[in-house]
Amino acid sequence: MVGFTGEMFFGGTDALEPVGRDDLFLAGGMSSIAFSDADDDDDADGEDDDDEMTETGDCSRKRAASSTIDGQPKTKRSGRSQGGLAAISRPVTADYGSDDGRIIGLKQQGYSDDYVAQKLIAEGRMRYVPKTVGSRWLRLRKVLERAEDERLDDEMTDWHVGEDDELDKAYEAVDEKIKVEIKKLQKKMWREVAINLAERFNKKKYTARACKERFEGVRDGTALKPLELDSDQEGRKRLRETRIEEAKKRRAERAAEAQRLDEERKRLREEKQAEANAKEMERLVKTSQKEQVKEEERRVKLEKKEEKDRQRDARKAVAQQWRLEEEWRKELRKKQEELYTQLTGKRMKIDPDATPDDDSALGASDMDVDDHDETRSIDEEEGSNSSPNPTNPLISETITIPTRTSPRTTGRKASKLAKAAVTEGKALVTDETLLNARSILTTAELDILLFERNLPKRTSAESHAEIVARLASADEALDTTELSELLTKYFDKGKGSKLAKILRLQDHDAASSKAGLEGLRVGDVGFKEGYVVEGLEGGEPGG
């Protein structure tokens, strides 16, 4: 006999993993349709092989000439066996065989009856239907439990230390459950007694409660005499009326108590609902406040974006307008040169930095080439008689450069000089202004800055270095608030001293220029070597 223990009923081994085609099919990994399709494919392949064998003469088997018999379609019968052994009647005993042992093992692992039945067939065992598997498993359990109880009664007869206490605890736990069940059964019993008594009387006269009280009173000897045998009929009548009044009173008290409990439950429910409503209202208020804050943040963010877009569009519009004006000036100069050449037959000389409406732009064009050369020679002679500026030999003789020992001019004197330079359109070129960060800007870019800052336009006689110096003087003439407003164009918070703001503004202007975007800086050696003279002579950086 295969050994068995309590684990058979109170927990067994882990469930087996389905392996192979049959296991996958039984566990649900393969559908029955796919399984049947595979069988049909196998049959079809077999028929194809038969056809080939018939055509080659290797086999004498022939296919039927017609697929119908007497006009009725011929049904195809599969010769495939269902598998397993035919089910026979076998007794259920504790000395079970291998088939019953397989059923016990699979059911202990939690498999369904359908799976167990298919598994037995796949393994070539007894061919049971699922219902038979379930009923056989129940009978096997009962037989094995009875055998296990008999073995325990024979072997486990001696009790050990501490087991009596556990027995008492187990009895108390079960006794509570049994008492509840007993009360339910007693109520059911007296209901059945009342029904049976009504059938005997052919009408219902007494309730289950009355039957129970009368039965217990008769057994205890406390029951009243039958009404017909009692001589005190008036007393029985008063007793009956008193009993009715007491019953009505009890029912009224129960109804009042039920109403009180109902009102109490209703009050608690309303309080709970009010508390929930208050919490929900508080949550909605907080959510609304958060939404308002988020909406305000979105609005501010959108306004900042729109303002940024407006500023960018304004800068683009100004730059575009300035480019158009520059193109118009170039075209006008070209037309003037062509007209002058047609009228005089000579080449017209125009200052490239002069504006079309500047009278000095055509000052040299009224003279012929010889007169212009004469004038230039006279200027050179006058220049040779004058003494050069000993401060910086690289700077033109006509410009005086004062020396500065400090990057900032302290006191009211510097402010007055800066404001005077901005008002008069003149500026002093110094070593510091020559190395200003804006020195890498082109003349057109400097003109745009003058336009944006509402400063006087560049004149024909004003060099590149003088424009940079004029912008630097305009920076010093501004106060810290105005500098902060200019820095906001570059998304600078405008913190720091006035000198720090001026330097950052100049760096921002230089970094946003064409040369700055290409990586050029005023401190580069190649730039410093050629700018000092070129800037003073009116040339652009790198020109």
PDB file of N, CA and C in Angstrom, residues 59-118:
ATOM      1  N   CYS A  59       2.493   1.319 -53.021  1.00  0.00           N
ATOM      2  CA  CYS A  59       1.443   0.824 -52.125  1.00  0.00           C
ATOM      3  C   CYS A  59       0.208   0.564 -52.949  1.00  0.00           C
ATOM      4  N   SER A  60      -0.529  -0.493 -52.624  1.00  0.00           N
ATOM      5  CA  SER A  60      -1.710  -0.885 -53.387  1.00  0.00           C
ATOM      6  C   SER A  60      -2.980  -0.263 -52.871  1.00  0.00           C
ATOM      7  N   ARG A  61      -2.816   0.593 -51.873  1.00  0.00           N
ATOM      8  CA  ARG A  61      -4.005   1.219 -51.303  1.00  0.00           C
ATOM      9  C   ARG A  61      -4.558   2.244 -52.278  1.00  0.00           C
ATOM     10  N   LYS A  62      -5.867   2.289 -52.462  1.00  0.00           N
ATOM     11  CA  LYS A  62      -6.536   3.211 -53.377  1.00  0.00           C
ATOM     12  C   LYS A  62      -7.576   4.021 -52.623  1.00  0.00           C
ATOM     13  N   ARG A  63      -7.724   5.228 -53.120  1.00  0.00           N
ATOM     14  CA  ARG A  63      -8.726   6.093 -52.509  1.00  0.00           C
ATOM     15  C   ARG A  63     -10.081   5.801 -53.100  1.00  0.00           C
ATOM     16  N   ALA A  64     -11.124   6.120 -52.349  1.00  0.00           N
ATOM     17  CA  ALA A  64     -12.491   5.898 -52.826  1.00  0.00           C
ATOM     18  C   ALA A  64     -12.764   6.787 -54.023  1.00  0.00           C
ATOM     19  N   ALA A  65     -13.524   6.262 -54.994  1.00  0.00           N
ATOM     20  CA  ALA A  65     -13.802   7.015 -56.223  1.00  0.00           C
ATOM     21  C   ALA A  65     -14.827   8.098 -56.001  1.00  0.00           C
ATOM     22  N   SER A  66     -15.659   7.957 -55.040  1.00  0.00           N
ATOM     23  CA  SER A  66     -16.698   8.945 -54.802  1.00  0.00           C
ATOM     24  C   SER A  66     -16.768   9.231 -53.324  1.00  0.00           C
ATOM     25  N   SER A  67     -17.139  10.496 -52.988  1.00  0.00           N
ATOM     26  CA  SER A  67     -17.239  10.902 -51.586  1.00  0.00           C
ATOM     27  C   SER A  67     -18.658  10.840 -51.079  1.00  0.00           C
ATOM     28  N   THR A  68     -19.587  10.340 -51.858  1.00  0.00           N
ATOM     29  CA  THR A  68     -20.980  10.249 -51.438  1.00  0.00           C
ATOM     30  C   THR A  68     -21.469   8.832 -51.635  1.00  0.00           C
ATOM     31  N   ILE A  69     -22.419   8.504 -50.812  1.00  0.00           N
ATOM     32  CA  ILE A  69     -23.072   7.197 -50.905  1.00  0.00           C
ATOM     33  C   ILE A  69     -24.555   7.433 -50.960  1.00  0.00           C
ATOM     34  N   ASP A  70     -25.169   7.000 -52.086  1.00  0.00           N
ATOM     35  CA  ASP A  70     -26.618   7.151 -52.287  1.00  0.00           C
ATOM     36  C   ASP A  70     -27.038   8.612 -52.145  1.00  0.00           C
ATOM     37  N   GLY A  71     -26.208   9.507 -52.639  1.00  0.00           N
ATOM     38  CA  GLY A  71     -26.566  10.929 -52.599  1.00  0.00           C
ATOM     39  C   GLY A  71     -26.365  11.597 -51.263  1.00  0.00           C
ATOM     40  N   GLN A  72     -25.952  10.840 -50.260  1.00  0.00           N
ATOM     41  CA  GLN A  72     -25.724  11.408 -48.933  1.00  0.00           C
ATOM     42  C   GLN A  72     -24.223  11.633 -48.733  1.00  0.00           C
ATOM     43  N   PRO A  73     -23.839  12.738 -48.092  1.00  0.00           N
ATOM     44  CA  PRO A  73     -22.408  12.976 -47.880  1.00  0.00           C
ATOM     45  C   PRO A  73     -21.818  11.921 -46.966  1.00  0.00           C
ATOM     46  N   LYS A  74     -20.655  11.492 -47.329  1.00  0.00           N
ATOM     47  CA  LYS A  74     -19.969  10.462 -46.556  1.00  0.00           C
ATOM     48  C   LYS A  74     -19.294  11.096 -45.353  1.00  0.00           C
ATOM     49  N   THR A  75     -19.631  10.630 -44.181  1.00  0.00           N
ATOM     50  CA  THR A  75     -19.042  11.172 -42.952  1.00  0.00           C
ATOM     51  C   THR A  75     -17.690  10.529 -42.725  1.00  0.00           C
ATOM     52  N   LYS A  76     -16.735  11.389 -42.386  1.00  0.00           N
ATOM     53  CA  LYS A  76     -15.382  10.913 -42.152  1.00  0.00           C
ATOM     54  C   LYS A  76     -15.238  10.492 -40.702  1.00  0.00           C
ATOM     55  N   ARG A  77     -14.856   9.246 -40.479  1.00  0.00           N
ATOM     56  CA  ARG A  77     -14.651   8.733 -39.129  1.00  0.00           C
ATOM     57  C   ARG A  77     -13.157   8.610 -38.862  1.00  0.00           C
ATOM     58  N   SER A  78     -12.782   9.182 -37.783  1.00  0.00           N
ATOM     59  CA  SER A  78     -11.372   9.131 -37.429  1.00  0.00           C
ATOM     60  C   SER A  78     -11.071   7.810 -36.754  1.00  0.00           C
ATOM     61  N   GLY A  79     -10.044   7.143 -37.206  1.00  0.00           N
ATOM     62  CA  GLY A  79      -9.625   5.899 -36.586  1.00  0.00           C
ATOM     63  C   GLY A  79      -8.702   6.111 -35.413  1.00  0.00           C
ATOM     64  N   ARG A  80      -8.522   7.371 -35.023  1.00  0.00           N
ATOM     65  CA  ARG A  80      -7.618   7.696 -33.925  1.00  0.00           C
ATOM     66  C   ARG A  80      -8.260   7.309 -32.594  1.00  0.00           C
ATOM     67  N   SER A  81      -7.523   6.614 -31.738  1.00  0.00           N
ATOM     68  CA  SER A  81      -8.038   6.195 -30.439  1.00  0.00           C
ATOM     69  C   SER A  81      -8.074   7.377 -29.489  1.00  0.00           C
ATOM     70  N   GLN A  82      -9.050   7.362 -28.576  1.00  0.00           N
ATOM     71  CA  GLN A  82      -9.159   8.434 -27.596  1.00  0.00           C
ATOM     72  C   GLN A  82      -8.052   8.372 -26.557  1.00  0.00           C
ATOM     73  N   GLY A  83      -7.346   7.315 -26.440  1.00  0.00           N
ATOM     74  CA  GLY A  83      -6.271   7.196 -25.479  1.00  0.00           C
ATOM     75  C   GLY A  83      -6.771   6.685 -24.143  1.00  0.00           C
ATOM     76  N   GLY A  84      -5.853   6.160 -23.340  1.00  0.00           N
ATOM     77  CA  GLY A  84      -6.209   5.656 -22.031  1.00  0.00           C
ATOM     78  C   GLY A  84      -6.870   4.292 -22.097  1.00  0.00           C
ATOM     79  N   LEU A  85      -7.206   3.782 -20.916  1.00  0.00           N
ATOM     80  CA  LEU A  85      -7.875   2.492 -20.796  1.00  0.00           C
ATOM     81  C   LEU A  85      -9.345   2.698 -20.519  1.00  0.00           C
ATOM     82  N   ALA A  86     -10.148   1.786 -20.989  1.00  0.00           N
ATOM     83  CA  ALA A  86     -11.585   1.876 -20.755  1.00  0.00           C
ATOM     84  C   ALA A  86     -11.868   1.788 -19.259  1.00  0.00           C
ATOM     85  N   ALA A  87     -12.773   2.658 -18.797  1.00  0.00           N
ATOM     86  CA  ALA A  87     -13.090   2.702 -17.372  1.00  0.00           C
ATOM     87  C   ALA A  87     -13.870   1.458 -16.968  1.00  0.00           C
ATOM     88  N   ILE A  88     -13.448   0.863 -15.866  1.00  0.00           N
ATOM     89  CA  ILE A  88     -14.140  -0.302 -15.313  1.00  0.00           C
ATOM     90  C   ILE A  88     -14.422  -0.032 -13.848  1.00  0.00           C
ATOM     91  N   SER A  89     -15.333  -0.798 -13.290  1.00  0.00           N
ATOM     92  CA  SER A  89     -15.692  -0.630 -11.886  1.00  0.00           C
ATOM     93  C   SER A  89     -14.583  -1.195 -11.012  1.00  0.00           C
ATOM     94  N   ARG A  90     -14.048  -0.330 -10.158  1.00  0.00           N
ATOM     95  CA  ARG A  90     -12.970  -0.745  -9.267  1.00  0.00           C
ATOM     96  C   ARG A  90     -13.305  -0.279  -7.865  1.00  0.00           C
ATOM     97  N   PRO A  91     -13.138  -1.120  -6.865  1.00  0.00           N
ATOM     98  CA  PRO A  91     -13.486  -0.733  -5.496  1.00  0.00           C
ATOM     99  C   PRO A  91     -12.543   0.347  -4.972  1.00  0.00           C
ATOM    100  N   VAL A  92     -13.090   1.179  -4.068  1.00  0.00           N
ATOM    101  CA  VAL A  92     -12.301   2.229  -3.426  1.00  0.00           C
ATOM    102  C   VAL A  92     -11.842   1.700  -2.079  1.00  0.00           C
ATOM    103  N   THR A  93     -10.543   1.457  -1.947  1.00  0.00           N
ATOM    104  CA  THR A  93      -9.974   0.923  -0.713  1.00  0.00           C
ATOM    105  C   THR A  93      -8.743   1.733  -0.345  1.00  0.00           C
ATOM    106  N   ALA A  94      -8.279   1.509   0.882  1.00  0.00           N
ATOM    107  CA  ALA A  94      -7.057   2.181   1.325  1.00  0.00           C
ATOM    108  C   ALA A  94      -5.843   1.668   0.576  1.00  0.00           C
ATOM    109  N   ASP A  95      -5.904   0.412   0.094  1.00  0.00           N
ATOM    110  CA  ASP A  95      -4.799  -0.133  -0.705  1.00  0.00           C
ATOM    111  C   ASP A  95      -5.037   0.226  -2.170  1.00  0.00           C
ATOM    112  N   TYR A  96      -4.932   1.533  -2.489  1.00  0.00           N
ATOM    113  CA  TYR A  96      -5.264   1.998  -3.836  1.00  0.00           C
ATOM    114  C   TYR A  96      -4.122   1.689  -4.792  1.00  0.00           C
ATOM    115  N   GLY A  97      -4.497   1.650  -6.087  1.00  0.00           N
ATOM    116  CA  GLY A  97      -3.512   1.388  -7.119  1.00  0.00           C
ATOM    117  C   GLY A  97      -2.849   2.665  -7.623  1.00  0.00           C
ATOM    118  N   SER A  98      -2.105   2.501  -8.723  1.00  0.00           N
ATOM    119  CA  SER A  98      -1.350   3.646  -9.253  1.00  0.00           C
ATOM    120  C   SER A  98      -2.277   4.707  -9.835  1.00  0.00           C
ATOM    121  N   ASP A  99      -3.410   4.294 -10.443  1.00  0.00           N
ATOM    122  CA  ASP A  99      -4.330   5.288 -11.005  1.00  0.00           C
ATOM    123  C   ASP A  99      -4.940   6.150  -9.904  1.00  0.00           C
ATOM    124  N   ASP A 100      -5.413   5.482  -8.827  1.00  0.00           N
ATOM    125  CA  ASP A 100      -5.964   6.251  -7.710  1.00  0.00           C
ATOM    126  C   ASP A 100      -4.885   7.100  -7.037  1.00  0.00           C
ATOM    127  N   GLY A 101      -3.671   6.585  -6.956  1.00  0.00           N
ATOM    128  CA  GLY A 101      -2.573   7.375  -6.396  1.00  0.00           C
ATOM    129  C   GLY A 101      -2.280   8.618  -7.223  1.00  0.00           C
ATOM    130  N   ARG A 102      -2.391   8.464  -8.558  1.00  0.00           N
ATOM    131  CA  ARG A 102      -2.180   9.637  -9.417  1.00  0.00           C
ATOM    132  C   ARG A 102      -3.285  10.666  -9.207  1.00  0.00           C
ATOM    133  N   ILE A 103      -4.532  10.187  -9.041  1.00  0.00           N
ATOM    134  CA  ILE A 103      -5.651  11.104  -8.769  1.00  0.00           C
ATOM    135  C   ILE A 103      -5.418  11.847  -7.464  1.00  0.00           C
ATOM    136  N   ILE A 104      -4.988  11.111  -6.412  1.00  0.00           N
ATOM    137  CA  ILE A 104      -4.746  11.737  -5.112  1.00  0.00           C
ATOM    138  C   ILE A 104      -3.647  12.795  -5.225  1.00  0.00           C
ATOM    139  N   GLY A 105      -2.554  12.473  -5.920  1.00  0.00           N
ATOM    140  CA  GLY A 105      -1.449  13.416  -6.043  1.00  0.00           C
ATOM    141  C   GLY A 105      -1.835  14.690  -6.779  1.00  0.00           C
ATOM    142  N   LEU A 106      -2.585  14.535  -7.884  1.00  0.00           N
ATOM    143  CA  LEU A 106      -2.975  15.718  -8.660  1.00  0.00           C
ATOM    144  C   LEU A 106      -3.988  16.573  -7.905  1.00  0.00           C
ATOM    145  N   LYS A 107      -4.940  15.951  -7.213  1.00  0.00           N
ATOM    146  CA  LYS A 107      -5.949  16.715  -6.477  1.00  0.00           C
ATOM    147  C   LYS A 107      -5.330  17.435  -5.283  1.00  0.00           C
ATOM    148  N   GLN A 108      -4.324  16.809  -4.645  1.00  0.00           N
ATOM    149  CA  GLN A 108      -3.640  17.487  -3.544  1.00  0.00           C
ATOM    150  C   GLN A 108      -2.906  18.741  -4.027  1.00  0.00           C
ATOM    151  N   GLN A 109      -2.491  18.750  -5.292  1.00  0.00           N
ATOM    152  CA  GLN A 109      -1.805  19.916  -5.857  1.00  0.00           C
ATOM    153  C   GLN A 109      -2.777  20.980  -6.354  1.00  0.00           C
ATOM    154  N   GLY A 110      -4.096  20.720  -6.262  1.00  0.00           N
ATOM    155  CA  GLY A 110      -5.081  21.742  -6.589  1.00  0.00           C
ATOM    156  C   GLY A 110      -5.585  21.727  -8.011  1.00  0.00           C
ATOM    157  N   TYR A 111      -5.325  20.682  -8.763  1.00  0.00           N
ATOM    158  CA  TYR A 111      -5.800  20.638 -10.143  1.00  0.00           C
ATOM    159  C   TYR A 111      -7.289  20.320 -10.187  1.00  0.00           C
ATOM    160  N   SER A 112      -7.945  20.786 -11.256  1.00  0.00           N
ATOM    161  CA  SER A 112      -9.379  20.561 -11.413  1.00  0.00           C
ATOM    162  C   SER A 112      -9.652  19.137 -11.885  1.00  0.00           C
ATOM    163  N   ASP A 113     -10.938  18.767 -11.800  1.00  0.00           N
ATOM    164  CA  ASP A 113     -11.323  17.425 -12.237  1.00  0.00           C
ATOM    165  C   ASP A 113     -11.086  17.238 -13.734  1.00  0.00           C
ATOM    166  N   ASP A 114     -11.356  18.274 -14.530  1.00  0.00           N
ATOM    167  CA  ASP A 114     -11.130  18.169 -15.978  1.00  0.00           C
ATOM    168  C   ASP A 114      -9.661  17.912 -16.286  1.00  0.00           C
ATOM    169  N   TYR A 115      -8.790  18.656 -15.607  1.00  0.00           N
ATOM    170  CA  TYR A 115      -7.363  18.481 -15.868  1.00  0.00           C
ATOM    171  C   TYR A 115      -6.910  17.078 -15.471  1.00  0.00           C
ATOM    172  N   VAL A 116      -7.380  16.601 -14.310  1.00  0.00           N
ATOM    173  CA  VAL A 116      -6.966  15.270 -13.846  1.00  0.00           C
ATOM    174  C   VAL A 116      -7.429  14.201 -14.830  1.00  0.00           C
ATOM    175  N   ALA A 117      -8.683  14.327 -15.316  1.00  0.00           N
ATOM    176  CA  ALA A 117      -9.197  13.337 -16.268  1.00  0.00           C
ATOM    177  C   ALA A 117      -8.368  13.333 -17.547  1.00  0.00           C
ATOM    178  N   GLN A 118      -8.074  14.502 -18.098  1.00  0.00           N
ATOM    179  CA  GLN A 118      -7.270  14.576 -19.315  1.00  0.00           C
ATOM    180  C   GLN A 118      -5.845  14.088 -19.074  1.00  0.00           C
TER     181      GLN A 118
END
